[in-house]
mmCIF file of C-alpha atoms (C1' of nucleotides) in Angstrom:
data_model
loop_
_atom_site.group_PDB
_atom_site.id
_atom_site.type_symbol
_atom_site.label_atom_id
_atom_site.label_comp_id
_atom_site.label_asym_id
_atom_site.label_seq_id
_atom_site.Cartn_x
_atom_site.Cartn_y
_atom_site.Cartn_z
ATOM 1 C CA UNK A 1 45.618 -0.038 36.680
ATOM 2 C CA UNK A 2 44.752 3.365 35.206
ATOM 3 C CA UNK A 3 43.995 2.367 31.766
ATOM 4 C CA UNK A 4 39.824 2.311 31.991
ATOM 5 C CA UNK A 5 39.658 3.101 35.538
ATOM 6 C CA UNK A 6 39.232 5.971 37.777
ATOM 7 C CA UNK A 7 42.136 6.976 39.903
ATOM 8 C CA UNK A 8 39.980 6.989 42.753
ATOM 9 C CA UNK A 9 39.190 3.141 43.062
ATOM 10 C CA UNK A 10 42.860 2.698 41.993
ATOM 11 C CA UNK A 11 44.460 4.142 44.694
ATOM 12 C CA UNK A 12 44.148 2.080 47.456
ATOM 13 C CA UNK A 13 44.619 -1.090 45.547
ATOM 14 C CA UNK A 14 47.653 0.467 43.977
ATOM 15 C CA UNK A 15 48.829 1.402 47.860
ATOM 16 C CA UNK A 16 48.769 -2.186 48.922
ATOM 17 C CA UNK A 17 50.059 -3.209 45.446
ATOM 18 C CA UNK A 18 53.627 -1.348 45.776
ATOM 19 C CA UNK A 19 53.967 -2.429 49.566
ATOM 20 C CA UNK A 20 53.731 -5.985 48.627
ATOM 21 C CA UNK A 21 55.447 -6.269 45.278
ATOM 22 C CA UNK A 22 57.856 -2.748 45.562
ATOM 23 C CA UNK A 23 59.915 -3.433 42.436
ATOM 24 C CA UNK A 24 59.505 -5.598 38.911
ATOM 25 C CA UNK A 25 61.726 -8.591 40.524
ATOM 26 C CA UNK A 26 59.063 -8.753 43.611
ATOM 27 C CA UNK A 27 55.811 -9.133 41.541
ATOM 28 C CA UNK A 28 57.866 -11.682 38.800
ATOM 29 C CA UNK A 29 58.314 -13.807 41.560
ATOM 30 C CA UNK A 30 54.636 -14.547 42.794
ATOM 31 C CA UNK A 31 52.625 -16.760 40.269
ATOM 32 C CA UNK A 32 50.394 -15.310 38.743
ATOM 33 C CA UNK A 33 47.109 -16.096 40.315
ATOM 34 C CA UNK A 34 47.838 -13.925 43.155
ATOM 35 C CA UNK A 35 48.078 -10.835 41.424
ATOM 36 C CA UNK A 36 44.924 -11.688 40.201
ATOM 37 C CA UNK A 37 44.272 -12.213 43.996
ATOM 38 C CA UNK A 38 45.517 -8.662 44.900
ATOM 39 C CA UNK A 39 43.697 -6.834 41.895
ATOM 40 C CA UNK A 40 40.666 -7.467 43.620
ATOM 41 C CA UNK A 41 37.403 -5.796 41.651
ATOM 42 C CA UNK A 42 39.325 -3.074 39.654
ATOM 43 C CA UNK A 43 37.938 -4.616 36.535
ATOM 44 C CA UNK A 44 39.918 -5.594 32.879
ATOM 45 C CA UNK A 45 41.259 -8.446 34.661
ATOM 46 C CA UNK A 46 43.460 -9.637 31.422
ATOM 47 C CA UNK A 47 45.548 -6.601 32.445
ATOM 48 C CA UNK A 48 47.337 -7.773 35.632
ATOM 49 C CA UNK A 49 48.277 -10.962 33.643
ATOM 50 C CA UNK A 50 50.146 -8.232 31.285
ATOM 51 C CA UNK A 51 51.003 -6.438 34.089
ATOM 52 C CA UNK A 52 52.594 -9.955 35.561
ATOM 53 C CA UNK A 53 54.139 -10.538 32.046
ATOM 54 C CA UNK A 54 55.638 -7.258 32.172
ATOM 55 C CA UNK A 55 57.263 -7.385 35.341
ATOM 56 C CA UNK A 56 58.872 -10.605 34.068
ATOM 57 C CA UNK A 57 59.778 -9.086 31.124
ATOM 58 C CA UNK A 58 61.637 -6.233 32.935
ATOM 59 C CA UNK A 59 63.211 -8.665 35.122
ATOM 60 C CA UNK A 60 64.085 -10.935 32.026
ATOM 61 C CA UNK A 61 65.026 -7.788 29.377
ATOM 62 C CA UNK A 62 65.647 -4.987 31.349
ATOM 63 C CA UNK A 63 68.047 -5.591 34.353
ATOM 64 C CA UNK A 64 64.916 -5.224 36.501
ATOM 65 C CA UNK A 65 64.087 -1.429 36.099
ATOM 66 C CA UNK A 66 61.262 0.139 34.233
ATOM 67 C CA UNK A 67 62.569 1.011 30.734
ATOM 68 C CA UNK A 68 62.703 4.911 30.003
ATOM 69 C CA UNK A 69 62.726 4.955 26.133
ATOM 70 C CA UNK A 70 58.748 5.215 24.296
ATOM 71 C CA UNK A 71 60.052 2.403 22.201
ATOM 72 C CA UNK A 72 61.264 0.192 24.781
ATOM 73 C CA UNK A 73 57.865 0.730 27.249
ATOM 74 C CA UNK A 74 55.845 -0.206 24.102
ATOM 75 C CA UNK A 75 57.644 -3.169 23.604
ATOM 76 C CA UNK A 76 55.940 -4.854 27.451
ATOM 77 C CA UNK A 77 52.949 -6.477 27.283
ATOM 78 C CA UNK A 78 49.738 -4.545 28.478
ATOM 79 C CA UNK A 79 51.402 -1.267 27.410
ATOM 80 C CA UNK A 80 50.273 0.809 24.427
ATOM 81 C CA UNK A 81 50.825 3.958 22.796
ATOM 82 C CA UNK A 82 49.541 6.114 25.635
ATOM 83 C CA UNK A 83 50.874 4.380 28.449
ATOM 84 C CA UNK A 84 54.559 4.042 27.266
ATOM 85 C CA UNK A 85 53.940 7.950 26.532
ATOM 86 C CA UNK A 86 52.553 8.682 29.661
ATOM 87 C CA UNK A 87 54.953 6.177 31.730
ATOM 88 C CA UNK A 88 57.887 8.240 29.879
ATOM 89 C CA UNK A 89 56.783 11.483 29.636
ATOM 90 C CA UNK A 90 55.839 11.412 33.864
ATOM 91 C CA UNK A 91 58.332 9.067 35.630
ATOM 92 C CA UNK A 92 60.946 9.825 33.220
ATOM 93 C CA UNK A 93 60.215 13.390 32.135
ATOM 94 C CA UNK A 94 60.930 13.246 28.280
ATOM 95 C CA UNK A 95 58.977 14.895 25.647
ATOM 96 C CA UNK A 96 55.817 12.578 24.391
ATOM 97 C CA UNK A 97 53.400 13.152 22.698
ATOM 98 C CA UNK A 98 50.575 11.760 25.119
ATOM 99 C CA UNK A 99 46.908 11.034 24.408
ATOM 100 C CA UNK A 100 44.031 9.760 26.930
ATOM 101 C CA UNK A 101 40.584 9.954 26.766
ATOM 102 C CA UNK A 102 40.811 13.432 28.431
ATOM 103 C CA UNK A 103 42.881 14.747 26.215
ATOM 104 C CA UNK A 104 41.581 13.954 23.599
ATOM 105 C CA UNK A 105 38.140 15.328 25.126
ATOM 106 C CA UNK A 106 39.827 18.630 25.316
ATOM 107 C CA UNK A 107 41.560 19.091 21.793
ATOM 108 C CA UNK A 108 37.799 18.430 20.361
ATOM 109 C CA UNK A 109 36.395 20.765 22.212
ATOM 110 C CA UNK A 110 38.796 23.427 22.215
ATOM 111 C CA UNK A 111 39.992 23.188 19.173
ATOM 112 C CA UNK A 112 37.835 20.980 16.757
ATOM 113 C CA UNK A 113 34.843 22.778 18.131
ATOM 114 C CA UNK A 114 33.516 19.484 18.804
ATOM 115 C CA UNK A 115 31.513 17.866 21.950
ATOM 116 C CA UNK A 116 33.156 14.636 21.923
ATOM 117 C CA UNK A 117 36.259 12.986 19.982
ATOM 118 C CA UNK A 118 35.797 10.541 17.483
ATOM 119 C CA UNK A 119 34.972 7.212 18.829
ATOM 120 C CA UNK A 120 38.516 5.985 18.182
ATOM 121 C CA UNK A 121 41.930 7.689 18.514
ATOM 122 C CA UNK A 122 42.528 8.890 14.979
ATOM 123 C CA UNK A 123 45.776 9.280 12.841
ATOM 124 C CA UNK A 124 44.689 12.963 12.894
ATOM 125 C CA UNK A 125 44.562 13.605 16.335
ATOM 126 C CA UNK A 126 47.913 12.118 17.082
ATOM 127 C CA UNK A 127 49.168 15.261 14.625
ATOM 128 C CA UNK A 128 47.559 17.376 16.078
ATOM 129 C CA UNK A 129 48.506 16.437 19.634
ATOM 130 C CA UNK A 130 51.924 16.505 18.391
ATOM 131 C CA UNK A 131 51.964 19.984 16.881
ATOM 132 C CA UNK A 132 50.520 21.870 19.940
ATOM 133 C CA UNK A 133 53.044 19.986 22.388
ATOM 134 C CA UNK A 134 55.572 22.802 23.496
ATOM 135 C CA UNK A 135 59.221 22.194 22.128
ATOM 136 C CA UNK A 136 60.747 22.498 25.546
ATOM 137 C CA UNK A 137 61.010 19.056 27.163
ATOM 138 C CA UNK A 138 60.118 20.398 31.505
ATOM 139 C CA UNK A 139 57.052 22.210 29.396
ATOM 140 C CA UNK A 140 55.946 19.542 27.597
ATOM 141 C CA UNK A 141 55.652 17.550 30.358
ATOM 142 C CA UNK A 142 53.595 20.153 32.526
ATOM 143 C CA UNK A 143 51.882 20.661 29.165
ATOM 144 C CA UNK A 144 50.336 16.747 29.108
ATOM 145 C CA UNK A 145 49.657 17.080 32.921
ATOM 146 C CA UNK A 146 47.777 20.356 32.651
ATOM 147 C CA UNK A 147 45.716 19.190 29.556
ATOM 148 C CA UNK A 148 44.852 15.689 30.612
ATOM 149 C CA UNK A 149 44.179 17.472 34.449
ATOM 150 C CA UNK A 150 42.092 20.464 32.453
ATOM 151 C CA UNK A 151 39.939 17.553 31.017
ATOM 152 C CA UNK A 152 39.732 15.454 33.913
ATOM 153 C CA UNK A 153 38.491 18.232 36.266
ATOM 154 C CA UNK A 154 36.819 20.718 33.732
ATOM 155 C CA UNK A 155 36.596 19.802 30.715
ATOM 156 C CA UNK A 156 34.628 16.937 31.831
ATOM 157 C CA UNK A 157 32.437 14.412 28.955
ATOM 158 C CA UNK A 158 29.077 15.333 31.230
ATOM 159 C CA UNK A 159 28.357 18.461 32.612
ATOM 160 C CA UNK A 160 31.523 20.368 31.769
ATOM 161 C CA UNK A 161 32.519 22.884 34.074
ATOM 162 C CA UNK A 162 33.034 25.912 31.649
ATOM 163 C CA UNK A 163 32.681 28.396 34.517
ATOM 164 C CA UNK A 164 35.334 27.243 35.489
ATOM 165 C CA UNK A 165 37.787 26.655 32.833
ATOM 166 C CA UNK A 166 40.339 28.914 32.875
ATOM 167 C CA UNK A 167 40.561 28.801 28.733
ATOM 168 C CA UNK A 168 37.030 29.436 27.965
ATOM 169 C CA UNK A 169 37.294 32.279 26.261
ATOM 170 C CA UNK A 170 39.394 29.992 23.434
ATOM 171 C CA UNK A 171 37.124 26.951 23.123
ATOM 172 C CA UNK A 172 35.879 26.535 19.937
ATOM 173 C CA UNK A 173 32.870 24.739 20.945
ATOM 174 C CA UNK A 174 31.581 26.694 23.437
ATOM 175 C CA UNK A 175 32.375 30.051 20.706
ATOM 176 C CA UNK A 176 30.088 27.744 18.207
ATOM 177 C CA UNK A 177 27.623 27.580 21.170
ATOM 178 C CA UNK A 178 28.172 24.252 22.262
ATOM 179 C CA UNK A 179 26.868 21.836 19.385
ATOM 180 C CA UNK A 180 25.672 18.188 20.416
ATOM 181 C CA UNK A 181 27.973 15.265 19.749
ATOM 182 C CA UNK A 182 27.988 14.335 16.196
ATOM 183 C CA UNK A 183 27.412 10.586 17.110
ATOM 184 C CA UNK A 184 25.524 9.126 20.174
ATOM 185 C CA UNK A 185 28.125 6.769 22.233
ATOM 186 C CA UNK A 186 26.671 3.724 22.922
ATOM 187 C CA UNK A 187 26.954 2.191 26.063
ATOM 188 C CA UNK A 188 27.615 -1.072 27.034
ATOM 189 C CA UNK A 189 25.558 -3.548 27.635
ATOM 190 C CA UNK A 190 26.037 -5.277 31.051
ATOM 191 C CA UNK A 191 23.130 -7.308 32.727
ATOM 192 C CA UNK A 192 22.781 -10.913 30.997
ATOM 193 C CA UNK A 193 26.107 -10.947 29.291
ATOM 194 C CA UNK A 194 28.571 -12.940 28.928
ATOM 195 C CA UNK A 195 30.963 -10.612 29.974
ATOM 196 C CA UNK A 196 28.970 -10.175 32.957
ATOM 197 C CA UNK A 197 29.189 -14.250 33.839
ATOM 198 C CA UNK A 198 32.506 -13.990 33.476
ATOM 199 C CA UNK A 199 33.191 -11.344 36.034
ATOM 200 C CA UNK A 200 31.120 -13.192 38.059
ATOM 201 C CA UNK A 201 32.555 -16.826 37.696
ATOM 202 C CA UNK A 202 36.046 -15.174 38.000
ATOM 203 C CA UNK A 203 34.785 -13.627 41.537
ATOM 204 C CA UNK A 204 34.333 -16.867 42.723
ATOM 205 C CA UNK A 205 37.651 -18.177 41.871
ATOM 206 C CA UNK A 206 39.167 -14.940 43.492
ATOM 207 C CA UNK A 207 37.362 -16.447 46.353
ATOM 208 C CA UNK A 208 38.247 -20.222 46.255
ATOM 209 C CA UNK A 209 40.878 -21.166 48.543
ATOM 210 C CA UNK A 210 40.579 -24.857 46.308
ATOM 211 C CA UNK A 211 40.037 -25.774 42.704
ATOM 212 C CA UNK A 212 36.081 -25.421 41.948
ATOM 213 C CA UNK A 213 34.626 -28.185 40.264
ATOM 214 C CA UNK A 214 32.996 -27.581 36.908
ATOM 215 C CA UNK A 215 29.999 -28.390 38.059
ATOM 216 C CA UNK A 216 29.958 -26.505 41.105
ATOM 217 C CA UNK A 217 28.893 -23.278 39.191
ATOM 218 C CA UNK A 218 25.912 -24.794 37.849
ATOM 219 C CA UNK A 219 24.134 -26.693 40.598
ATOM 220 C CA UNK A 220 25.350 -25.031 43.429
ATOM 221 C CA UNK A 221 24.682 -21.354 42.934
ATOM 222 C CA UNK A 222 23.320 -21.123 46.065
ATOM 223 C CA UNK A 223 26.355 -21.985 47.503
ATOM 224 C CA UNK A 224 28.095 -19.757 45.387
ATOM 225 C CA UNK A 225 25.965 -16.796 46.359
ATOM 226 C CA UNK A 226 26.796 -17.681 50.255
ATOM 227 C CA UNK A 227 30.722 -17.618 49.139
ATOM 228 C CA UNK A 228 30.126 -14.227 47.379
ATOM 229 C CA UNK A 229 28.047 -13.003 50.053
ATOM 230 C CA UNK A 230 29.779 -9.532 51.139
ATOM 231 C CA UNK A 231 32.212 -9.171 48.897
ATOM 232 C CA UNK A 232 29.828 -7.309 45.770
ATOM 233 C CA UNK A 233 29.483 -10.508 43.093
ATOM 234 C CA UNK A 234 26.025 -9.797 42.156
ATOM 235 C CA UNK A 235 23.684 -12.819 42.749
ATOM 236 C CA UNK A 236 21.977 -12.405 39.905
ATOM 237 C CA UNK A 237 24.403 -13.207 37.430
ATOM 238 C CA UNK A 238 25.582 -16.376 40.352
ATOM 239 C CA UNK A 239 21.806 -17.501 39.601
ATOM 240 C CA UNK A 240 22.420 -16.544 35.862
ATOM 241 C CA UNK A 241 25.447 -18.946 36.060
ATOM 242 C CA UNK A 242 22.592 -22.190 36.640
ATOM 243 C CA UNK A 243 20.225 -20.787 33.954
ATOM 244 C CA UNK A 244 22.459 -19.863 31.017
ATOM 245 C CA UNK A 245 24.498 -22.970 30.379
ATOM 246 C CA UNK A 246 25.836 -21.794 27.401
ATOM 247 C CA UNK A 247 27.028 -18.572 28.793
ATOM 248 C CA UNK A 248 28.810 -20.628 31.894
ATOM 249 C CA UNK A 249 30.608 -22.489 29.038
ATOM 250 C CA UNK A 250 31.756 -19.323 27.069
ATOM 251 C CA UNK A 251 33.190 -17.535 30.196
ATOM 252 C CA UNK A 252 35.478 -20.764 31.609
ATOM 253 C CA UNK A 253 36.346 -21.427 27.996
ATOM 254 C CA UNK A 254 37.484 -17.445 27.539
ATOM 255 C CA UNK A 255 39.185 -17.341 31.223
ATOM 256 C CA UNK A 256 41.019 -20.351 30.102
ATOM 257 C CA UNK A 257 42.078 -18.800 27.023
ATOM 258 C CA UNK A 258 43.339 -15.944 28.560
ATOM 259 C CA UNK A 259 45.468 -17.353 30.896
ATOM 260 C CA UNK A 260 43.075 -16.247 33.925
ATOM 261 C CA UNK A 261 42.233 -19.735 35.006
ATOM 262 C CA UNK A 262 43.588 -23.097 35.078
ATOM 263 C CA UNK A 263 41.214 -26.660 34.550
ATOM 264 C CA UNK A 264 42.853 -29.115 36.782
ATOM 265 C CA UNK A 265 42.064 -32.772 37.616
ATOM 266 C CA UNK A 266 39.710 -31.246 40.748
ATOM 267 C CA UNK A 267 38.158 -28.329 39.257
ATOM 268 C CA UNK A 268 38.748 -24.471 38.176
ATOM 269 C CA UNK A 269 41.400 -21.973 39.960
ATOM 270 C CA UNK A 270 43.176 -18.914 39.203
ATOM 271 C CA UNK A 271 46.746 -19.689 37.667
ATOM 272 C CA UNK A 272 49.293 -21.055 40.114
ATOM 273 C "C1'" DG B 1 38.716 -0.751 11.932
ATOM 274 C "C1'" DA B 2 35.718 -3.109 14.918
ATOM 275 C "C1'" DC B 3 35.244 -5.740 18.738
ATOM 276 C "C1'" DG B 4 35.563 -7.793 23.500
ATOM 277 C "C1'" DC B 5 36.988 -7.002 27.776
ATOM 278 C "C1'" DG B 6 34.935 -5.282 34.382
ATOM 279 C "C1'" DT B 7 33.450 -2.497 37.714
ATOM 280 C "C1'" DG B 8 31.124 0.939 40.365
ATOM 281 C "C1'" DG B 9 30.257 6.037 41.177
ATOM 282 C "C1'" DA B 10 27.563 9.878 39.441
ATOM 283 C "C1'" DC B 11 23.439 11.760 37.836
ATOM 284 C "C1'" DT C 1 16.392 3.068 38.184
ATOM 285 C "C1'" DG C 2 18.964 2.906 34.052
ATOM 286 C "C1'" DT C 3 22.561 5.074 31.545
ATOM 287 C "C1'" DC C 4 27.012 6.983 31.067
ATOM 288 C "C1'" DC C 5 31.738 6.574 31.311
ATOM 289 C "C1'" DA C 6 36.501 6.096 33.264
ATOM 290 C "C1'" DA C 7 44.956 7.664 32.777
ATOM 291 C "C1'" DG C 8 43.318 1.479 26.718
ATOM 292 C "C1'" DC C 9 45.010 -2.755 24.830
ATOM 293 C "C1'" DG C 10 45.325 -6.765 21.858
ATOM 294 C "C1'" DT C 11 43.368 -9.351 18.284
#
DNA sequence: GACGCGTGGAC
DNA sequence: TGTCCAAGCGT
């Protein structure tokens, strides 16, 4: 849930998430269009499909508990090189060498002397990260906290709080004065894309109590717009659903693809 | 290595 | 208001 999200608008799905489905064997059980269900709006939705995998892989591989081993976490679907770190190095307390977006904000700064990290996680980094983790294995692990907290908090990508940082007087790039980023991130695009009919159509299924017919989304957005009403689908990409054909077509044919919907004989609905 | 993939709070 | 960006992953 954490990977590309705030912890803030994970918590309280997360909260409702563990009291429904407390272990692996619980959430294997349910098909999995309900965890879709219980996701709700946190976004990424192909990850509680590997999240649904993954319990069934624990289940299936693992006796039912969460492996503790980097090499074993890696191996589930949905988790990569920092979350079988982090899921190690936190619930299980080993050493790991582990590497977010925060930390990595925080070894450019401090120690490249940079504004921002490269735009992808580089070979270099990882060596880096791995050379600066403390030997001892409780330290390392208060190490990764205090880091990826320091960069969270502080050591923030707008409007870091140097006043605050408690290792200012180290930082590289505030001792070169703060230089600009070396690259200007660009943003994603959002309004009129596909990705944003697909979040949309995808609301609506999260909605459906029955199949929706294919044509449904493109002469009834109206309707659909009264279904979304008051739960945050934006209208405009319900009313983009009716003039973009094309786009319509790309978003069920990618939800398909990905497992996030099922075409039955009466229409579209999230995977039984 | 580059790309596609959601959503909403902060500024 | 529009832009930025958040505990990444798989292809």
């Amino acid at each position: 849930m954490l990977q590309q999200t705030p912890v803030v608008r994970v918590l309280p799905v997360w909260n409702e998430w563990l009291k429904r489905w407390p272990t692996p064997a619980d959430l294997a059980a349910e098909p999995a269009g309900e965890a879709v269900r219980a996701w709700g709006r946190l976004g990424y939705p192909r990850r509680v499909l590997r999240l649904h995998a993954a319990a069934a892989a624990i289940v299936a591989d693992h006796g039912g508990k969460v492996p503790d081993t980097y090499p074993e976490l890696l191996g589930l679907p949905g988790v990569g090189s920092y979350t079988a770190a982090a899921v190690a190095a936190f619930a299980y307390g080993r050493r790991e060498t582990v590497v977010d977006t925060n930390i990595r904000r925080v070894h450019a700064r401090l120690l490249s002397g940079q504004a921002l990290p490269a735009p992808a996680l580089t070979a270099a980094e990882m060596r880096l990260a791995a050379e600066i983790l403390p030997s001892d294995q409780a330290e390392s692990v208060r190490w990764n906290a205090a880091v990826m907290e320091l960069g969270a908090m502080v050591c923030t990508a707008r409007a870091p709080k140097c006043g605050l940082c408690p290792v200012r007087d180290s930082c590289a790039w505030l001792a070169a004065g703060e230089p600009p980023p070396s690259y200007v991130p660009k943003g994603q695009a959002w309004h009129g894309t596909d990705r944003q009919v697909r979040g949309a159509v995808l609301a609506v299924l999260r909605l459906a109590e029955i199949p929706v017919p294919p044509d449904h989304f493109r002469t009834a957005p109206a309707d659909l717009g009264f279904a979304a009403e008051g739960v945050g689908v934006p209208l405009t990409a319900l009313h983009r659903l009716n003039s973009a054909p094309e786009q319509l077509d790309r978003a069920l044919a990618g939800l398909l693809a990905d497992g996030l919907a099922e075409l039955t004989d009466n229409g579209y609905r999230l995977p039984a």
